[in-house]
Amino acid sequence: MTVKQVVLLGPPGVGVKAQASELARRWSVPHVSMGALLREAIAKPSDIGLEARPYVEARELVPDALVMKLLRRRLEQPDVMLNGWVLDGFPRTVAQAQALDQWLAAVGLPAATVVYLKVMSGLLLNRLWTEREPDETMPMLRRRLERHEAEIAPLLEYYQPPGSETDPDGPAQLKTLNGSRSFAEIASELAQMGSEETGAARTIRDEAELDSLLARESLLVVDCMASWCGSCKQVAPLIDRLAEAYGDRASIMKIDFDTNRQISKRFGLKGMPSVMFFKDGELLETLTGVKPYQTYSAALTRFLN
Ligand code: AMP
């Protein structure tokens, strides 16, 4: 994905808003939340806010034209136009989805990537039950999920018309992710989407994937990093640069420490970030901390020869 424009959809209880906020933080792009935009407009109060207020107070959908007007105003701002965005709470109707697509086309931007975090409803009921307001009953929670299902079905069909999954030329706009996993696992899979189609280093999902790479790749570089580690953020672009320069001769990847803590002991890591160089599955060198780009490229060149 060259322009980072992501719509995050999912049922109540899956943490769509929190994931959207985390993804925006990891990618350094603005998080646009429709609910927050509406609350802001109402608090000011603006004309749109005055019109939207009765709907929001009744927890009913605000008319499509009104939410689209508010969204367009936000998406036209330079921080969003230049860097992209992660959107939650929108679209809630097919008319909203169409309006967003039409607006993106009109301003010359590509269509957004739409990600649906899918969870079985039994699991969701359990989650919602533990997080519910004190006066919310099980039938009320069931109705909330049913309302979501009725709302999401036409949207999923709009983004992935039946039959289009097998059409290689069809729009690959919708990605469905398993939303039953931990917050950290989902967050790291979402963040990885941004590096798939560029020359940047891809993120290894788990230790099983690491093992299969070790068995397969003759030269493998793995940058072990964590979202909370400041120096990891300095090293990450150097590893992306390495992937762009040497990606045709070696496999250059990243791995998230938080979801793969056991690798620290396995490879005797002494700090974060740790950039590991493997040849034929064997760990030959680990560079810990921030090094100049030339140190990484020199190590790689040494093992290439
Ligand atoms: P949220 O914070 O996403 O729960 O949204 C709060 C309220 O804002 C909802 O109950 C709706 O009244 C309104 N709202 C949020 N997003 C939309 C949308 N895309 N279309 C219409 N109304 C919305």
Tab-separated table of C-alpha atoms and ligand atoms in Angstrom:
chain	number	residue	atom	x	y	z
A	1	MET	CA	0.000	0.000	0.000
A	2	THR	CA	1.722	3.211	-1.082
A	3	VAL	CA	-0.804	5.632	0.380
A	4	LYS	CA	-1.890	4.609	3.839
A	5	GLN	CA	-5.667	4.974	3.781
A	6	VAL	CA	-7.311	2.353	5.921
A	7	VAL	CA	-10.904	1.873	7.023
A	8	LEU	CA	-11.198	-0.387	10.065
A	9	LEU	CA	-14.483	-2.227	10.566
A	10	GLY	CA	-15.530	-4.709	13.207
A	11	PRO	CA	-18.233	-5.720	15.678
A	12	PRO	CA	-18.679	-4.151	19.105
A	13	GLY	CA	-16.298	-5.730	21.616
A	14	VAL	CA	-13.417	-6.259	19.177
A	15	GLY	CA	-11.739	-2.933	19.984
A	16	VAL	CA	-11.887	-1.292	16.547
A	17	LYS	CA	-11.334	2.206	17.928
A	18	ALA	CA	-8.328	1.170	20.025
A	19	GLN	CA	-6.799	-0.734	17.089
A	20	ALA	CA	-7.339	2.251	14.785
A	21	SER	CA	-5.616	4.515	17.274
A	22	GLU	CA	-2.683	2.072	17.703
A	23	LEU	CA	-2.260	1.596	13.942
A	24	ALA	CA	-2.275	5.357	13.349
A	25	ARG	CA	0.375	5.750	16.077
A	26	ARG	CA	2.589	3.030	14.561
A	27	TRP	CA	2.310	4.468	11.062
A	28	SER	CA	2.499	8.106	12.234
A	29	VAL	CA	-0.678	9.035	10.358
A	30	PRO	CA	-3.772	10.773	11.778
A	31	HIS	CA	-6.481	8.654	13.399
A	32	VAL	CA	-9.880	9.838	12.200
A	33	SER	CA	-12.797	8.604	14.305
A	34	MET	CA	-16.294	9.442	13.075
A	35	GLY	CA	-17.746	9.310	16.592
A	36	ALA	CA	-15.074	11.758	17.815
A	37	LEU	CA	-15.627	14.118	14.844
A	38	LEU	CA	-19.347	14.188	15.645
A	39	ARG	CA	-18.778	14.786	19.358
A	40	GLU	CA	-16.350	17.627	18.515
A	41	ALA	CA	-18.853	19.222	16.115
A	42	ILE	CA	-21.556	19.029	18.771
A	43	ALA	CA	-19.333	20.465	21.508
A	44	LYS	CA	-18.351	23.566	19.471
A	45	PRO	CA	-21.304	23.883	18.526
A	46	SER	CA	-21.267	24.116	14.722
A	47	ASP	CA	-24.173	23.985	12.242
A	48	ILE	CA	-23.395	20.346	11.532
A	49	GLY	CA	-23.169	19.705	15.267
A	50	LEU	CA	-26.576	21.208	15.919
A	51	GLU	CA	-28.109	19.077	13.193
A	52	ALA	CA	-26.334	15.893	14.281
A	53	ARG	CA	-26.936	16.245	18.008
A	54	PRO	CA	-30.414	14.693	18.316
A	55	TYR	CA	-29.312	11.610	16.364
A	56	VAL	CA	-26.138	11.107	18.415
A	57	GLU	CA	-28.039	11.569	21.668
A	58	ALA	CA	-30.565	8.944	20.545
A	59	ARG	CA	-27.647	6.698	19.374
A	60	GLU	CA	-29.201	6.679	15.922
A	61	LEU	CA	-27.344	7.033	12.652
A	62	VAL	CA	-26.748	10.654	11.666
A	63	PRO	CA	-27.921	11.255	8.036
A	64	ASP	CA	-25.352	10.150	5.449
A	65	ALA	CA	-24.932	13.569	3.812
A	66	LEU	CA	-24.150	15.164	7.166
A	67	VAL	CA	-21.476	12.662	8.270
A	68	MET	CA	-19.911	12.753	4.809
A	69	LYS	CA	-19.674	16.554	4.965
A	70	LEU	CA	-17.911	16.314	8.313
A	71	LEU	CA	-15.568	13.588	7.118
A	72	ARG	CA	-14.689	15.433	3.915
A	73	ARG	CA	-13.731	18.518	5.906
A	74	ARG	CA	-11.335	16.428	8.005
A	75	LEU	CA	-9.870	14.442	5.091
A	76	GLU	CA	-9.206	17.635	3.142
A	77	GLN	CA	-6.810	18.911	5.792
A	78	PRO	CA	-3.113	18.810	4.797
A	79	ASP	CA	-1.870	16.427	7.525
A	80	VAL	CA	-4.299	13.790	6.279
A	81	MET	CA	-3.937	14.555	2.562
A	82	LEU	CA	-0.145	14.179	2.770
A	83	ASN	CA	0.231	11.268	5.165
A	84	GLY	CA	-2.940	9.199	4.876
A	85	TRP	CA	-5.274	8.114	7.653
A	86	VAL	CA	-6.806	5.332	9.682
A	87	LEU	CA	-10.575	5.683	9.919
A	88	ASP	CA	-13.039	4.070	12.312
A	89	GLY	CA	-16.792	4.490	12.767
A	90	PHE	CA	-17.263	5.064	9.047
A	91	PRO	CA	-18.860	3.870	6.790
A	92	ARG	CA	-21.960	2.566	8.577
A	93	THR	CA	-24.104	2.445	5.395
A	94	VAL	CA	-23.462	1.563	1.756
A	95	ALA	CA	-24.338	5.153	0.785
A	96	GLN	CA	-21.484	6.343	3.054
A	97	ALA	CA	-19.092	3.801	1.498
A	98	GLN	CA	-20.048	4.991	-1.993
A	99	ALA	CA	-19.687	8.641	-1.018
A	100	LEU	CA	-16.168	8.016	0.339
A	101	ASP	CA	-15.129	6.134	-2.820
A	102	GLN	CA	-16.532	8.890	-5.028
A	103	TRP	CA	-14.771	11.598	-3.061
A	104	LEU	CA	-11.404	9.751	-3.156
A	105	ALA	CA	-11.722	9.305	-6.931
A	106	ALA	CA	-12.699	12.959	-7.395
A	107	VAL	CA	-9.598	14.223	-5.548
A	108	GLY	CA	-7.342	11.728	-7.346
A	109	LEU	CA	-6.609	9.442	-4.394
A	110	PRO	CA	-6.660	5.631	-4.597
A	111	ALA	CA	-9.470	3.640	-2.963
A	112	ALA	CA	-8.996	2.905	0.732
A	113	THR	CA	-8.030	-0.510	2.071
A	114	VAL	CA	-10.887	-1.857	4.160
A	115	VAL	CA	-10.067	-4.216	7.016
A	116	TYR	CA	-12.754	-6.204	8.799
A	117	LEU	CA	-11.886	-7.687	12.197
A	118	LYS	CA	-14.016	-10.799	12.281
A	119	VAL	CA	-14.999	-12.550	15.527
A	120	MET	CA	-17.530	-15.324	16.214
A	121	SER	CA	-20.592	-13.882	17.959
A	122	GLY	CA	-20.399	-16.346	20.910
A	123	LEU	CA	-16.961	-15.048	21.796
A	124	LEU	CA	-18.123	-11.449	21.400
A	125	LEU	CA	-21.059	-11.923	23.762
A	126	ASN	CA	-18.638	-13.121	26.439
A	127	ARG	CA	-16.373	-10.116	25.893
A	128	LEU	CA	-19.256	-7.643	25.827
A	129	TRP	CA	-20.701	-9.185	28.993
A	130	THR	CA	-17.513	-8.455	30.933
A	131	GLU	CA	-17.254	-4.889	29.552
A	132	ARG	CA	-20.950	-3.948	29.685
A	133	GLU	CA	-22.624	-1.032	31.445
A	134	PRO	CA	-24.201	-2.223	34.736
A	135	ASP	CA	-27.766	-1.895	33.380
A	136	GLU	CA	-27.123	-3.763	30.100
A	137	THR	CA	-28.759	-7.196	29.955
A	138	MET	CA	-27.842	-10.194	27.783
A	139	PRO	CA	-30.819	-9.641	25.408
A	140	MET	CA	-29.674	-6.016	24.977
A	141	LEU	CA	-26.159	-7.181	24.097
A	142	ARG	CA	-27.615	-9.705	21.639
A	143	ARG	CA	-29.615	-6.926	19.990
A	144	ARG	CA	-26.468	-4.777	19.735
A	145	LEU	CA	-24.705	-7.585	17.893
A	146	GLU	CA	-27.711	-8.236	15.656
A	147	ARG	CA	-27.843	-4.548	14.746
A	148	HIS	CA	-24.153	-4.667	13.869
A	149	GLU	CA	-24.618	-7.795	11.749
A	150	ALA	CA	-27.475	-6.191	9.818
A	151	GLU	CA	-25.350	-3.081	9.281
A	152	ILE	CA	-22.085	-4.794	8.315
A	153	ALA	CA	-23.433	-7.420	5.856
A	154	PRO	CA	-24.254	-4.998	3.005
A	155	LEU	CA	-20.968	-3.146	3.587
A	156	LEU	CA	-18.892	-6.331	3.318
A	157	GLU	CA	-20.798	-7.211	0.170
A	158	TYR	CA	-20.140	-3.739	-1.253
A	159	TYR	CA	-16.398	-4.051	-0.637
A	160	GLN	CA	-16.235	-7.653	-1.797
A	161	PRO	CA	-19.065	-8.502	-4.207
A	162	PRO	CA	-19.824	-12.272	-4.275
A	163	GLY	CA	-17.444	-14.072	-6.632
A	164	SER	CA	-14.795	-11.323	-6.601
A	165	GLU	CA	-12.522	-13.294	-4.168
A	166	THR	CA	-11.447	-15.534	-7.018
A	167	ASP	CA	-11.169	-12.766	-9.611
A	168	PRO	CA	-7.488	-11.732	-9.863
A	169	ASP	CA	-8.490	-8.439	-11.529
A	170	GLY	CA	-11.251	-7.748	-9.040
A	171	PRO	CA	-10.859	-5.161	-6.304
A	172	ALA	CA	-8.735	-6.490	-3.441
A	173	GLN	CA	-10.197	-3.773	-1.286
A	174	LEU	CA	-11.403	-5.902	1.623
A	175	LYS	CA	-9.091	-7.766	3.964
A	176	THR	CA	-10.659	-9.919	6.659
A	177	LEU	CA	-8.505	-10.521	9.729
A	178	ASN	CA	-9.082	-12.895	12.606
A	179	GLY	CA	-10.231	-10.560	15.389
A	180	SER	CA	-10.316	-13.264	18.101
A	181	ARG	CA	-6.593	-12.978	18.800
A	182	SER	CA	-4.879	-10.762	21.364
A	183	PHE	CA	-4.770	-6.990	20.897
A	184	ALA	CA	-0.987	-7.107	20.309
A	185	GLU	CA	-1.219	-9.822	17.655
A	186	ILE	CA	-3.910	-7.987	15.694
A	187	ALA	CA	-2.029	-4.687	16.041
A	188	SER	CA	1.154	-6.169	14.641
A	189	GLU	CA	-0.628	-7.800	11.686
A	190	LEU	CA	-2.362	-4.512	10.879
A	191	ALA	CA	0.883	-2.539	11.058
A	192	GLN	CA	2.517	-5.025	8.726
A	193	MET	CA	0.074	-4.235	5.922
A	194	GLY	CA	1.915	-1.016	5.201
A	195	SER	CA	5.172	-2.715	4.232
A	196	GLU	CA	3.774	-5.488	2.030
A	197	GLU	CA	3.864	-3.702	-1.284
A	198	THR	CA	6.902	-1.474	-0.891
A	199	GLY	CA	10.533	-2.552	-0.814
A	200	ALA	CA	10.475	-2.078	2.967
A	201	ALA	CA	11.295	-4.938	5.325
A	202	ARG	CA	8.288	-7.148	6.040
A	203	THR	CA	7.367	-8.250	9.555
A	204	ILE	CA	7.590	-11.932	10.497
A	205	ARG	CA	4.313	-12.980	12.120
A	206	ASP	CA	5.472	-15.566	14.656
A	207	GLU	CA	8.195	-18.037	15.542
A	208	ALA	CA	6.750	-20.688	13.212
A	209	GLU	CA	7.206	-18.313	10.270
A	210	LEU	CA	10.709	-17.483	11.500
A	211	ASP	CA	11.554	-21.217	11.607
A	212	SER	CA	10.329	-21.764	8.076
A	213	LEU	CA	12.391	-18.779	6.868
A	214	LEU	CA	15.469	-20.120	8.669
A	215	ALA	CA	15.019	-23.453	6.919
A	216	ARG	CA	14.462	-21.859	3.516
A	217	GLU	CA	16.518	-18.682	3.198
A	218	SER	CA	20.256	-18.879	2.718
A	219	LEU	CA	20.774	-15.335	4.017
A	220	LEU	CA	18.272	-13.894	6.487
A	221	VAL	CA	18.440	-10.612	8.412
A	222	VAL	CA	15.953	-10.126	11.259
A	223	ASP	CA	15.489	-6.842	13.116
A	224	CYS	CA	13.932	-7.629	16.490
A	225	MET	CA	12.125	-4.501	17.690
A	226	ALA	CA	9.354	-3.331	19.990
A	227	SER	CA	6.781	-0.555	19.660
A	228	TRP	CA	7.820	1.017	23.003
A	229	CYS	CA	11.538	1.172	22.146
A	230	GLY	CA	12.785	4.568	20.961
A	231	SER	CA	16.045	3.378	19.381
A	232	CYS	CA	14.083	0.715	17.444
A	233	LYS	CA	12.371	3.595	15.637
A	234	GLN	CA	15.795	4.907	14.561
A	235	VAL	CA	16.907	1.521	13.273
A	236	ALA	CA	13.651	0.541	11.496
A	237	PRO	CA	14.141	2.920	8.506
A	238	LEU	CA	17.753	1.715	8.135
A	239	ILE	CA	16.488	-1.878	7.899
A	240	ASP	CA	13.887	-0.759	5.326
A	241	ARG	CA	16.706	0.858	3.355
A	242	LEU	CA	18.713	-2.367	3.619
A	243	ALA	CA	15.695	-4.314	2.303
A	244	GLU	CA	15.353	-1.938	-0.621
A	245	ALA	CA	19.066	-2.186	-1.489
A	246	TYR	CA	19.630	-5.928	-0.905
A	247	GLY	CA	16.116	-7.409	-1.061
A	248	ASP	CA	16.966	-9.259	-4.285
A	249	ARG	CA	19.927	-11.075	-2.680
A	250	ALA	CA	18.865	-11.603	0.932
A	251	SER	CA	15.696	-11.806	2.980
A	252	ILE	CA	15.452	-8.783	5.274
A	253	MET	CA	12.688	-8.832	7.873
A	254	LYS	CA	11.499	-7.420	11.185
A	255	ILE	CA	9.992	-9.239	14.140
A	256	ASP	CA	7.940	-7.770	16.978
A	257	PHE	CA	9.498	-8.579	20.349
A	258	ASP	CA	6.235	-8.124	22.295
A	259	THR	CA	4.449	-10.958	20.519
A	260	ASN	CA	7.560	-13.168	20.259
A	261	ARG	CA	9.342	-12.717	23.596
A	262	GLN	CA	10.767	-16.247	23.570
A	263	ILE	CA	13.172	-15.369	20.722
A	264	SER	CA	15.175	-13.191	23.110
A	265	LYS	CA	16.285	-16.246	25.111
A	266	ARG	CA	16.559	-18.473	22.051
A	267	PHE	CA	19.064	-16.183	20.339
A	268	GLY	CA	20.659	-14.679	23.486
A	269	LEU	CA	19.571	-11.124	22.677
A	270	LYS	CA	21.104	-8.448	24.927
A	271	GLY	CA	18.927	-5.454	24.135
A	272	MET	CA	16.608	-3.749	21.732
A	273	PRO	CA	16.809	-3.428	18.810
A	274	SER	CA	18.813	-6.548	17.880
A	275	VAL	CA	19.590	-7.078	14.225
A	276	MET	CA	20.444	-10.747	13.626
A	277	PHE	CA	22.257	-12.134	10.577
A	278	PHE	CA	21.588	-15.808	9.762
A	279	LYS	CA	23.387	-17.824	7.102
A	280	ASP	CA	21.894	-21.230	6.226
A	281	GLY	CA	19.831	-21.110	9.400
A	282	GLU	CA	22.784	-20.360	11.687
A	283	LEU	CA	23.062	-17.096	13.663
A	284	LEU	CA	26.415	-15.561	12.707
A	285	GLU	CA	26.173	-12.030	14.095
A	286	THR	CA	23.904	-9.832	16.220
A	287	LEU	CA	24.154	-6.045	16.155
A	288	THR	CA	22.536	-4.562	19.280
A	289	GLY	CA	21.427	-0.924	19.587
A	290	VAL	CA	21.637	1.851	16.990
A	291	LYS	CA	24.419	1.529	14.406
A	292	PRO	CA	25.128	3.569	11.285
A	293	TYR	CA	23.597	2.199	8.070
A	294	GLN	CA	27.065	1.224	6.812
A	295	THR	CA	27.553	-1.190	9.743
A	296	TYR	CA	24.439	-3.134	8.724
A	297	SER	CA	25.288	-3.056	5.014
A	298	ALA	CA	28.925	-4.079	5.688
A	299	ALA	CA	27.837	-7.079	7.777
A	300	LEU	CA	25.397	-8.143	5.082
A	301	THR	CA	27.980	-7.768	2.304
A	302	ARG	CA	30.435	-9.871	4.306
A	303	PHE	CA	27.929	-12.745	4.516
A	304	LEU	CA	26.919	-12.374	0.873
A	305	ASN	CA	30.470	-13.123	-0.228
B	1	AMP	P1	-19.351	5.972	18.168
B	1	AMP	O1	-18.423	6.826	18.956
B	1	AMP	O2	-18.711	5.359	16.959
B	1	AMP	O3	-20.063	4.960	19.026
B	1	AMP	O4	-20.498	6.927	17.604
B	1	AMP	C1	-21.368	7.650	18.451
B	1	AMP	C2	-22.621	8.049	17.718
B	1	AMP	O5	-22.298	8.867	16.594
B	1	AMP	C3	-23.430	6.899	17.129
B	1	AMP	O6	-24.320	6.360	18.086
B	1	AMP	C4	-24.182	7.585	16.001
B	1	AMP	O7	-25.262	8.333	16.496
B	1	AMP	C5	-23.146	8.578	15.495
B	1	AMP	N1	-22.318	8.044	14.400
B	1	AMP	C6	-21.023	7.631	14.480
B	1	AMP	N2	-20.565	7.250	13.294
B	1	AMP	C7	-21.583	7.424	12.414
B	1	AMP	C8	-21.724	7.193	11.004
B	1	AMP	N3	-20.725	6.711	10.256
B	1	AMP	N4	-22.916	7.485	10.443
B	1	AMP	C9	-23.940	7.975	11.166
B	1	AMP	N5	-23.859	8.203	12.487
B	1	AMP	C10	-22.699	7.935	13.110
